[in-house]
Amino acid sequence: MTFAAITTASSEMADSRAAAHYIAEGCLVDAPLARVGLEVEAHCHDPADPHRRPGWDEIADVLRQLPALPGGSRVTVEPGGAVELSGPPADGVVAAIDAMRRDQSVLRSAFAGAGLGLVFLGADPLRLPKRINPGARYRAMERFFASSRSGAAGAAMMTSTASIQVNLDAGPRAGWADRVRLAHALGPTMIAMAANSPMLRGGFTGWASTRQWVWGQMDSARCGPILGASGDEPGTDWARYALKAPVMLVHTASELTAVERWVPFADWVDGRVLLGDRRPTVADLEYHLTTLFPPVRPRQWLEIRYLDSVPDAFWPVLVFTLVTLLDDPVAAGVAAEAVEPVATAWDTAARLGLRDRRLYAAANKCVAVAAGLAPPGLADSMQRLVDAVERGRCPGDDFSDRVIQHGIAPTVARLARGGL
């Protein structure tokens, strides 16, 4: 990319038109469909006292002693202490799943050795939101949300939610518009199939995916879908979205500062408002893009961010289903037709899951085509998913049943010990 007005990352940008061009031209990379990367989060709990939130030093001690992960994942800690494995790009979904499974096994063993456990739920069902990660970015984000209309939702998002993120090559340029549209259109159906967060702060919320409900309470300019009216130009849609979105954080000479008023990035870059007594640089724009959290985010590849964290019985086949429906051309055609009636039913999916008859119908069609392409190593898990979808059940229903039978704290403790 070459722009006369943009020379280095430290140069101030000329205006919003240059910024839009920069965003649109760099958001996706023309490439074959091949690589898959996975990011999986889990809440860290103390099985002996599941109400307690393990502290930063406890988690850091485990990670300092962690051996090399065989699949090459990077380990990070979310603001509330959730632990994330971010796998490198793998050649295909099966290889990505296998690598993540190996890394999860090592990570679980390390936490178990320290008397802690990892719980794969879309929302922390028991504890109040609390930040333990002392990082500057998270301190500043906390200040930003506290000063905004999304304060409670922001706190819950940062410290009480966990997800599975699927990263896919953008594919050939000629297919970008259809691919991005399908990635969005699949969202409600996949949310309904993966819903695994019926509780928050110690009580049932009435939502199948409370994680998605929390994100829905956030500012839609930062967390809503990016598609424009037609969805024909993903780059243009992303540029428009990013320029309208309010600036969250600004690097000053001494610190990372929260922006405690509504300033669209377009206003900053066009000089209508100065932040940090200056206009933004390319580096500021790149950082701004990392503070936007739509359900499908273009970062040269596609980040698909709408799946709840789910246990081992489900996450590999949910990931396989999503990737297959996007990457296999025949499956993609079936999926596009199946999900069209529910392509924008985000709130319905989060609230009702597969209890909604249209989402139920779409999910059964989608999982059937994926099951027909599943490799032998996933056959048993895929059949379990097919059976669950046919019965209109999501992973959170199993969790709810256990909570009703045994109580919430005993159920979380059992999950933290690796039980089902």
CSV table of C-alpha atoms in Angstrom, one decimal:
chain,number,residue,atom,x,y,z
A,1,MET,CA,0.0,0.0,0.0
A,2,THR,CA,1.3,3.4,-0.9
A,3,PHE,CA,-0.1,6.7,0.1
A,4,ALA,CA,1.5,10.0,-0.3
A,5,ALA,CA,-0.1,11.3,2.9
A,6,ILE,CA,1.0,8.3,5.0
A,7,THR,CA,4.8,7.7,5.1
A,8,THR,CA,5.6,6.0,8.4
A,9,ALA,CA,3.7,4.6,11.4
A,10,SER,CA,4.6,7.7,13.4
A,11,SER,CA,3.4,10.2,10.8
A,12,GLU,CA,0.1,12.0,11.4
A,13,MET,CA,-2.5,10.9,8.9
A,14,ALA,CA,-3.9,13.4,6.4
A,15,ASP,CA,-7.7,12.9,6.9
A,16,SER,CA,-10.5,10.3,7.1
A,17,ARG,CA,-10.3,9.6,3.4
A,18,ALA,CA,-6.7,8.5,3.6
A,19,ALA,CA,-7.6,6.5,6.8
A,20,ALA,CA,-10.5,4.8,5.0
A,21,HIS,CA,-8.3,3.9,2.1
A,22,TYR,CA,-5.6,2.4,4.4
A,23,ILE,CA,-8.2,0.3,6.3
A,24,ALA,CA,-10.0,-1.0,3.2
A,25,GLU,CA,-6.9,-1.9,1.3
A,26,GLY,CA,-5.2,-3.8,4.2
A,27,CYS,CA,-8.1,-5.6,5.9
A,28,LEU,CA,-8.0,-8.8,3.9
A,29,VAL,CA,-5.3,-10.6,2.0
A,30,ASP,CA,-5.9,-12.5,-1.2
A,31,ALA,CA,-4.9,-16.1,-0.4
A,32,PRO,CA,-6.1,-19.7,-1.0
A,33,LEU,CA,-8.3,-21.3,1.6
A,34,ALA,CA,-6.0,-23.4,3.7
A,35,ARG,CA,-5.0,-22.2,7.1
A,36,VAL,CA,-7.0,-22.3,10.4
A,37,GLY,CA,-6.1,-20.9,13.7
A,38,LEU,CA,-7.9,-21.4,17.0
A,39,GLU,CA,-8.1,-19.4,20.2
A,40,VAL,CA,-9.8,-21.0,23.2
A,41,GLU,CA,-10.5,-19.4,26.5
A,42,ALA,CA,-11.4,-21.0,29.9
A,43,HIS,CA,-12.2,-19.5,33.3
A,44,CYS,CA,-9.7,-20.3,36.0
A,45,HIS,CA,-11.3,-21.6,39.2
A,46,ASP,CA,-10.2,-23.0,42.5
A,47,PRO,CA,-12.0,-26.4,42.8
A,48,ALA,CA,-11.8,-26.2,46.6
A,49,ASP,CA,-13.5,-22.8,46.7
A,50,PRO,CA,-15.1,-22.1,43.3
A,51,HIS,CA,-16.4,-18.7,44.6
A,52,ARG,CA,-12.8,-17.5,44.9
A,53,ARG,CA,-11.1,-15.9,41.9
A,54,PRO,CA,-7.4,-17.0,41.8
A,55,GLY,CA,-5.1,-14.0,41.9
A,56,TRP,CA,-2.7,-12.8,39.3
A,57,ASP,CA,0.4,-14.1,41.1
A,58,GLU,CA,-1.1,-17.6,41.3
A,59,ILE,CA,-1.9,-17.8,37.6
A,60,ALA,CA,1.5,-16.2,36.7
A,61,ASP,CA,3.3,-18.8,38.8
A,62,VAL,CA,1.6,-21.7,36.9
A,63,LEU,CA,2.5,-20.1,33.5
A,64,ARG,CA,6.1,-19.5,34.5
A,65,GLN,CA,6.5,-23.2,35.1
A,66,LEU,CA,4.6,-24.3,32.0
A,67,PRO,CA,6.6,-26.5,29.7
A,68,ALA,CA,6.7,-25.9,26.0
A,69,LEU,CA,3.4,-26.6,24.4
A,70,PRO,CA,3.6,-29.2,21.6
A,71,GLY,CA,1.1,-27.5,19.3
A,72,GLY,CA,2.9,-24.1,19.6
A,73,SER,CA,0.1,-22.1,21.2
A,74,ARG,CA,0.7,-18.8,23.0
A,75,VAL,CA,-0.8,-18.5,26.5
A,76,THR,CA,-2.3,-15.2,27.7
A,77,VAL,CA,-4.5,-14.2,30.6
A,78,GLU,CA,-7.6,-12.2,30.1
A,79,PRO,CA,-8.5,-9.3,32.5
A,80,GLY,CA,-10.5,-11.5,34.9
A,81,GLY,CA,-8.1,-14.3,34.9
A,82,ALA,CA,-9.5,-16.5,32.1
A,83,VAL,CA,-6.7,-18.3,30.4
A,84,GLU,CA,-6.4,-18.3,26.6
A,85,LEU,CA,-4.6,-20.6,24.2
A,86,SER,CA,-3.9,-19.0,20.8
A,87,GLY,CA,-2.8,-21.6,18.3
A,88,PRO,CA,-0.6,-20.8,15.3
A,89,PRO,CA,-2.1,-21.2,11.8
A,90,ALA,CA,-2.4,-24.9,10.9
A,91,ASP,CA,-2.9,-26.5,7.5
A,92,GLY,CA,-6.6,-27.2,7.8
A,93,VAL,CA,-9.1,-27.6,10.6
A,94,VAL,CA,-8.3,-31.1,11.6
A,95,ALA,CA,-4.6,-30.2,12.2
A,96,ALA,CA,-5.7,-27.1,14.1
A,97,ILE,CA,-8.0,-29.1,16.3
A,98,ASP,CA,-5.3,-31.8,17.0
A,99,ALA,CA,-2.7,-29.2,18.0
A,100,MET,CA,-5.1,-27.4,20.3
A,101,ARG,CA,-6.2,-30.6,22.0
A,102,ARG,CA,-2.5,-31.4,22.8
A,103,ASP,CA,-1.8,-27.9,24.1
A,104,GLN,CA,-5.0,-28.0,26.3
A,105,SER,CA,-3.9,-31.3,27.8
A,106,VAL,CA,-0.6,-29.8,28.9
A,107,LEU,CA,-2.2,-26.6,30.2
A,108,ARG,CA,-4.8,-28.5,32.2
A,109,SER,CA,-2.1,-30.7,33.8
A,110,ALA,CA,-0.1,-27.6,34.8
A,111,PHE,CA,-3.1,-25.9,36.5
A,112,ALA,CA,-4.2,-29.1,38.2
A,113,GLY,CA,-0.7,-29.5,39.6
A,114,ALA,CA,-1.2,-26.1,41.2
A,115,GLY,CA,-4.6,-27.0,42.6
A,116,LEU,CA,-6.5,-24.9,40.0
A,117,GLY,CA,-8.8,-25.9,37.2
A,118,LEU,CA,-10.1,-24.6,33.9
A,119,VAL,CA,-13.8,-24.3,33.2
A,120,PHE,CA,-15.1,-24.0,29.7
A,121,LEU,CA,-18.2,-21.9,29.8
A,122,GLY,CA,-19.2,-18.9,27.8
A,123,ALA,CA,-19.8,-16.8,31.0
A,124,ASP,CA,-18.5,-17.2,34.6
A,125,PRO,CA,-21.7,-18.4,36.3
A,126,LEU,CA,-20.7,-17.7,39.9
A,127,ARG,CA,-18.3,-14.8,40.6
A,128,LEU,CA,-18.8,-11.1,40.3
A,129,PRO,CA,-16.8,-9.2,37.7
A,130,LYS,CA,-13.3,-8.3,38.9
A,131,ARG,CA,-10.1,-7.4,37.0
A,132,ILE,CA,-6.9,-9.1,38.1
A,133,ASN,CA,-4.7,-8.6,35.1
A,134,PRO,CA,-2.6,-5.5,35.9
A,135,GLY,CA,-1.7,-4.7,32.3
A,136,ALA,CA,-1.9,-1.1,31.2
A,137,ARG,CA,-4.3,-1.9,28.3
A,138,TYR,CA,-6.8,-3.5,30.7
A,139,ARG,CA,-6.5,-0.8,33.3
A,140,ALA,CA,-7.3,1.8,30.7
A,141,MET,CA,-10.2,-0.3,29.2
A,142,GLU,CA,-11.7,-0.6,32.7
A,143,ARG,CA,-11.6,3.2,33.0
A,144,PHE,CA,-13.1,3.6,29.6
A,145,PHE,CA,-16.1,1.3,30.3
A,146,ALA,CA,-16.6,2.8,33.7
A,147,SER,CA,-17.1,6.2,32.1
A,148,SER,CA,-19.4,5.0,29.4
A,149,ARG,CA,-23.0,3.9,29.1
A,150,SER,CA,-21.6,0.3,28.7
A,151,GLY,CA,-20.1,0.2,32.2
A,152,ALA,CA,-21.7,-2.9,33.6
A,153,ALA,CA,-21.6,-4.8,30.3
A,154,GLY,CA,-18.0,-3.8,29.7
A,155,ALA,CA,-16.9,-5.1,33.1
A,156,ALA,CA,-18.7,-8.4,32.5
A,157,MET,CA,-17.3,-8.7,29.0
A,158,MET,CA,-13.7,-8.1,30.2
A,159,THR,CA,-13.8,-10.4,33.3
A,160,SER,CA,-16.7,-12.8,33.0
A,161,THR,CA,-16.9,-14.1,29.4
A,162,ALA,CA,-15.0,-16.7,27.5
A,163,SER,CA,-15.1,-17.7,23.8
A,164,ILE,CA,-13.7,-19.8,21.0
A,165,GLN,CA,-12.3,-17.8,18.2
A,166,VAL,CA,-11.8,-19.3,14.7
A,167,ASN,CA,-9.3,-17.6,12.4
A,168,LEU,CA,-9.5,-18.3,8.7
A,169,ASP,CA,-7.8,-17.2,5.5
A,170,ALA,CA,-9.7,-14.6,3.7
A,171,GLY,CA,-9.6,-16.6,0.5
A,172,PRO,CA,-9.4,-15.4,-3.1
A,173,ARG,CA,-10.4,-11.8,-3.6
A,174,ALA,CA,-13.3,-12.6,-5.9
A,175,GLY,CA,-15.1,-14.5,-3.2
A,176,TRP,CA,-14.5,-12.0,-0.3
A,177,ALA,CA,-18.0,-10.5,-0.3
A,178,ASP,CA,-19.8,-13.8,-0.3
A,179,ARG,CA,-17.4,-15.2,2.3
A,180,VAL,CA,-17.8,-12.3,4.7
A,181,ARG,CA,-21.6,-12.3,4.3
A,182,LEU,CA,-21.8,-16.0,5.0
A,183,ALA,CA,-19.5,-15.7,8.1
A,184,HIS,CA,-22.0,-13.2,9.4
A,185,ALA,CA,-25.1,-15.1,8.4
A,186,LEU,CA,-23.9,-18.2,10.1
A,187,GLY,CA,-23.5,-16.3,13.4
A,188,PRO,CA,-27.0,-16.7,14.9
A,189,THR,CA,-27.2,-20.4,14.0
A,190,MET,CA,-23.8,-21.2,15.4
A,191,ILE,CA,-24.5,-19.2,18.5
A,192,ALA,CA,-27.6,-21.2,19.1
A,193,MET,CA,-25.7,-24.5,18.6
A,194,ALA,CA,-22.8,-23.5,20.8
A,195,ALA,CA,-24.8,-21.6,23.6
A,196,ASN,CA,-23.1,-22.5,26.9
A,197,SER,CA,-23.6,-19.6,29.2
A,198,PRO,CA,-27.1,-19.7,30.9
A,199,MET,CA,-25.8,-18.1,34.2
A,200,LEU,CA,-24.0,-15.0,35.4
A,201,ARG,CA,-23.3,-13.7,38.9
A,202,GLY,CA,-24.8,-16.7,40.6
A,203,GLY,CA,-28.1,-16.9,38.8
A,204,PHE,CA,-29.9,-18.0,35.7
A,205,THR,CA,-30.3,-15.1,33.2
A,206,GLY,CA,-33.0,-16.5,31.0
A,207,TRP,CA,-30.5,-16.4,28.0
A,208,ALA,CA,-29.0,-19.5,26.4
A,209,SER,CA,-25.9,-17.5,25.6
A,210,THR,CA,-25.4,-14.9,28.3
A,211,ARG,CA,-22.0,-14.2,26.8
A,212,GLN,CA,-23.7,-13.0,23.6
A,213,TRP,CA,-26.2,-11.1,25.6
A,214,VAL,CA,-23.4,-9.2,27.4
A,215,TRP,CA,-21.8,-8.4,24.0
A,216,GLY,CA,-25.1,-7.2,22.8
A,217,GLN,CA,-25.4,-4.7,25.7
A,218,MET,CA,-22.1,-3.1,24.5
A,219,ASP,CA,-22.0,-0.2,22.2
A,220,SER,CA,-23.0,-1.4,18.7
A,221,ALA,CA,-20.5,1.0,17.1
A,222,ARG,CA,-17.8,-1.1,18.6
A,223,CYS,CA,-19.3,-4.6,18.9
A,224,GLY,CA,-22.0,-4.9,16.3
A,225,PRO,CA,-21.8,-6.6,12.9
A,226,ILE,CA,-19.8,-4.6,10.3
A,227,LEU,CA,-21.8,-5.3,7.2
A,228,GLY,CA,-23.3,-2.4,5.3
A,229,ALA,CA,-26.6,-2.5,3.5
A,230,SER,CA,-25.4,-4.7,0.6
A,231,GLY,CA,-22.3,-6.3,2.1
A,232,ASP,CA,-20.7,-6.2,-1.4
A,233,GLU,CA,-17.5,-4.4,-0.3
A,234,PRO,CA,-16.1,-5.8,3.0
A,235,GLY,CA,-13.2,-3.4,2.9
A,236,THR,CA,-15.5,-0.4,2.6
A,237,ASP,CA,-17.8,-1.7,5.2
A,238,TRP,CA,-14.9,-2.2,7.7
A,239,ALA,CA,-13.5,1.3,6.9
A,240,ARG,CA,-16.9,2.9,7.5
A,241,TYR,CA,-17.4,1.0,10.8
A,242,ALA,CA,-13.9,1.8,12.1
A,243,LEU,CA,-14.1,5.5,11.3
A,244,LYS,CA,-17.5,5.8,13.0
A,245,ALA,CA,-16.4,3.9,16.1
A,246,PRO,CA,-15.4,5.9,19.1
A,247,VAL,CA,-11.8,6.0,20.2
A,248,MET,CA,-11.2,4.0,23.3
A,249,LEU,CA,-7.5,4.4,24.2
A,250,VAL,CA,-4.8,6.8,23.2
A,251,HIS,CA,-1.0,6.5,23.7
A,252,THR,CA,0.5,9.6,25.3
A,253,ALA,CA,4.1,10.2,26.1
A,254,SER,CA,3.8,8.6,29.5
A,255,GLU,CA,0.8,6.2,29.5
A,256,LEU,CA,-2.1,4.6,27.7
A,257,THR,CA,-5.1,6.9,28.4
A,258,ALA,CA,-8.8,6.1,28.3
A,259,VAL,CA,-10.9,8.5,26.2
A,260,GLU,CA,-13.8,9.4,28.5
A,261,ARG,CA,-16.0,11.1,25.9
A,262,TRP,CA,-17.4,10.1,22.6
A,263,VAL,CA,-14.9,10.8,19.8
A,264,PRO,CA,-15.4,8.9,16.5
A,265,PHE,CA,-12.0,8.1,14.9
A,266,ALA,CA,-13.1,10.2,11.9
A,267,ASP,CA,-13.3,13.3,14.1
A,268,TRP,CA,-9.8,12.7,15.5
A,269,VAL,CA,-8.2,12.1,12.1
A,270,ASP,CA,-10.0,15.0,10.5
A,271,GLY,CA,-8.8,17.3,13.2
A,272,ARG,CA,-12.2,18.2,14.7
A,273,VAL,CA,-11.0,16.8,18.0
A,274,LEU,CA,-7.4,16.4,19.2
A,275,LEU,CA,-6.5,13.6,21.5
A,276,GLY,CA,-3.2,13.7,23.3
A,277,ASP,CA,-2.8,17.2,21.7
A,278,ARG,CA,-2.3,15.7,18.3
A,279,ARG,CA,-4.0,14.0,15.3
A,280,PRO,CA,-3.6,10.2,14.9
A,281,THR,CA,-0.8,8.3,13.3
A,282,VAL,CA,-0.9,5.0,11.4
A,283,ALA,CA,0.1,3.3,14.6
A,284,ASP,CA,-2.9,4.9,16.4
A,285,LEU,CA,-5.2,3.7,13.7
A,286,GLU,CA,-3.8,0.2,13.9
A,287,TYR,CA,-4.3,0.2,17.6
A,288,HIS,CA,-7.8,1.6,17.3
A,289,LEU,CA,-8.7,-1.4,15.1
A,290,THR,CA,-7.6,-3.8,18.0
A,291,THR,CA,-10.2,-2.1,20.3
A,292,LEU,CA,-13.1,-2.9,17.9
A,293,PHE,CA,-14.9,-6.2,18.6
A,294,PRO,CA,-17.4,-7.1,15.9
A,295,PRO,CA,-18.5,-10.7,15.7
A,296,VAL,CA,-16.5,-11.1,12.4
A,297,ARG,CA,-13.4,-9.0,12.3
A,298,PRO,CA,-11.1,-8.6,9.2
A,299,ARG,CA,-7.5,-8.6,10.2
A,300,GLN,CA,-6.0,-9.7,6.9
A,301,TRP,CA,-7.7,-13.0,7.7
A,302,LEU,CA,-11.2,-13.4,9.2
A,303,GLU,CA,-11.6,-13.6,13.0
A,304,ILE,CA,-14.9,-15.3,13.9
A,305,ARG,CA,-15.6,-14.3,17.4
A,306,TYR,CA,-19.2,-15.5,18.2
A,307,LEU,CA,-18.8,-19.0,19.8
A,308,ASP,CA,-19.2,-19.6,23.5
A,309,SER,CA,-16.4,-21.5,25.2
A,310,VAL,CA,-17.6,-25.1,25.4
A,311,PRO,CA,-16.2,-28.4,26.8
A,312,ASP,CA,-14.2,-31.0,25.0
A,313,ALA,CA,-17.3,-33.0,24.0
A,314,PHE,CA,-18.3,-30.1,21.7
A,315,TRP,CA,-15.7,-27.6,20.8
A,316,PRO,CA,-13.8,-29.7,18.2
A,317,VAL,CA,-16.9,-30.5,16.2
A,318,LEU,CA,-18.4,-27.0,16.5
A,319,VAL,CA,-15.1,-25.7,15.1
A,320,PHE,CA,-15.1,-28.3,12.4
A,321,THR,CA,-18.7,-27.5,11.5
A,322,LEU,CA,-18.1,-23.7,11.2
A,323,VAL,CA,-14.9,-24.1,9.1
A,324,THR,CA,-16.5,-26.7,6.8
A,325,LEU,CA,-19.6,-24.5,6.2
A,326,LEU,CA,-17.3,-21.6,5.2
A,327,ASP,CA,-14.4,-23.4,3.4
A,328,ASP,CA,-16.1,-26.3,1.5
A,329,PRO,CA,-17.9,-24.8,-1.5
A,330,VAL,CA,-20.8,-27.3,-1.5
A,331,ALA,CA,-21.3,-27.1,2.2
A,332,ALA,CA,-21.2,-23.3,2.0
A,333,GLY,CA,-23.9,-23.3,-0.6
A,334,VAL,CA,-26.2,-25.4,1.6
A,335,ALA,CA,-25.4,-23.3,4.6
A,336,ALA,CA,-26.1,-20.0,2.9
A,337,GLU,CA,-29.6,-21.2,1.9
A,338,ALA,CA,-30.3,-22.8,5.3
A,339,VAL,CA,-29.4,-19.8,7.4
A,340,GLU,CA,-30.9,-17.0,5.3
A,341,PRO,CA,-34.1,-16.8,7.3
A,342,VAL,CA,-32.1,-16.3,10.5
A,343,ALA,CA,-29.1,-14.4,9.2
A,344,THR,CA,-29.7,-11.4,11.5
A,345,ALA,CA,-31.4,-13.1,14.5
A,346,TRP,CA,-28.5,-12.5,16.9
A,347,ASP,CA,-30.6,-11.6,19.9
A,348,THR,CA,-33.1,-14.5,19.3
A,349,ALA,CA,-30.2,-16.9,19.1
A,350,ALA,CA,-28.7,-15.7,22.3
A,351,ARG,CA,-32.0,-15.7,24.2
A,352,LEU,CA,-33.6,-18.9,22.9
A,353,GLY,CA,-30.9,-20.9,21.3
A,354,LEU,CA,-32.3,-23.9,19.4
A,355,ARG,CA,-35.7,-23.4,21.1
A,356,ASP,CA,-36.5,-21.0,18.2
A,357,ARG,CA,-38.0,-23.2,15.4
A,358,ARG,CA,-36.2,-21.3,12.6
A,359,LEU,CA,-32.8,-21.6,14.2
A,360,TYR,CA,-33.5,-25.2,15.0
A,361,ALA,CA,-34.3,-25.9,11.3
A,362,ALA,CA,-31.1,-24.1,10.1
A,363,ALA,CA,-28.9,-25.8,12.7
A,364,ASN,CA,-30.1,-29.3,11.7
A,365,LYS,CA,-29.4,-28.6,8.0
A,366,CYS,CA,-26.0,-27.2,8.8
A,367,VAL,CA,-24.8,-29.9,11.1
A,368,ALA,CA,-26.1,-32.6,8.7
A,369,VAL,CA,-23.9,-31.4,5.9
A,370,ALA,CA,-20.9,-31.0,8.2
A,371,ALA,CA,-21.4,-34.5,9.6
A,372,GLY,CA,-21.3,-35.9,6.1
A,373,LEU,CA,-17.8,-34.5,5.7
A,374,ALA,CA,-16.4,-35.2,9.2
A,375,PRO,CA,-13.2,-37.4,9.4
A,376,PRO,CA,-13.2,-40.6,11.3
A,377,GLY,CA,-11.4,-39.1,14.3
A,378,LEU,CA,-14.4,-36.8,14.9
A,379,ALA,CA,-17.2,-39.3,14.1
A,380,ASP,CA,-18.2,-40.0,17.7
A,381,SER,CA,-18.2,-36.3,18.7
A,382,MET,CA,-20.0,-35.3,15.6
A,383,GLN,CA,-22.7,-37.8,16.2
A,384,ARG,CA,-23.1,-36.4,19.8
A,385,LEU,CA,-23.5,-32.9,18.3
A,386,VAL,CA,-26.0,-34.2,15.7
A,387,ASP,CA,-28.1,-35.9,18.4
A,388,ALA,CA,-28.0,-32.8,20.6
A,389,VAL,CA,-29.1,-30.5,17.7
A,390,GLU,CA,-31.9,-32.9,16.8
A,391,ARG,CA,-33.2,-32.7,20.3
A,392,GLY,CA,-32.9,-28.9,20.3
A,393,ARG,CA,-30.2,-28.9,23.1
A,394,CYS,CA,-27.1,-26.8,23.4
A,395,PRO,CA,-24.1,-27.4,25.7
A,396,GLY,CA,-25.5,-25.0,28.3
A,397,ASP,CA,-28.6,-27.2,28.8
A,398,ASP,CA,-26.3,-30.0,30.2
A,399,PHE,CA,-24.7,-27.5,32.5
A,400,SER,CA,-28.1,-26.2,33.7
A,401,ASP,CA,-29.3,-29.7,34.4
A,402,ARG,CA,-26.3,-30.3,36.6
A,403,VAL,CA,-26.7,-27.0,38.5
A,404,ILE,CA,-30.4,-27.8,39.2
A,405,GLN,CA,-29.5,-31.3,40.4
A,406,HIS,CA,-26.3,-30.6,42.4
A,407,GLY,CA,-26.1,-26.8,42.9
A,408,ILE,CA,-23.9,-24.2,41.2
A,409,ALA,CA,-20.8,-24.3,43.3
A,410,PRO,CA,-20.5,-28.1,43.3
A,411,THR,CA,-21.0,-28.2,39.6
A,412,VAL,CA,-18.4,-25.5,38.9
A,413,ALA,CA,-16.0,-27.3,41.3
A,414,ARG,CA,-16.5,-30.6,39.4
A,415,LEU,CA,-15.9,-29.0,36.1
A,416,ALA,CA,-12.7,-27.4,37.5
A,417,ARG,CA,-11.5,-30.8,38.4
A,418,GLY,CA,-12.0,-32.0,34.9
A,419,GLY,CA,-15.4,-33.7,35.5
A,420,LEU,CA,-18.4,-33.6,33.2
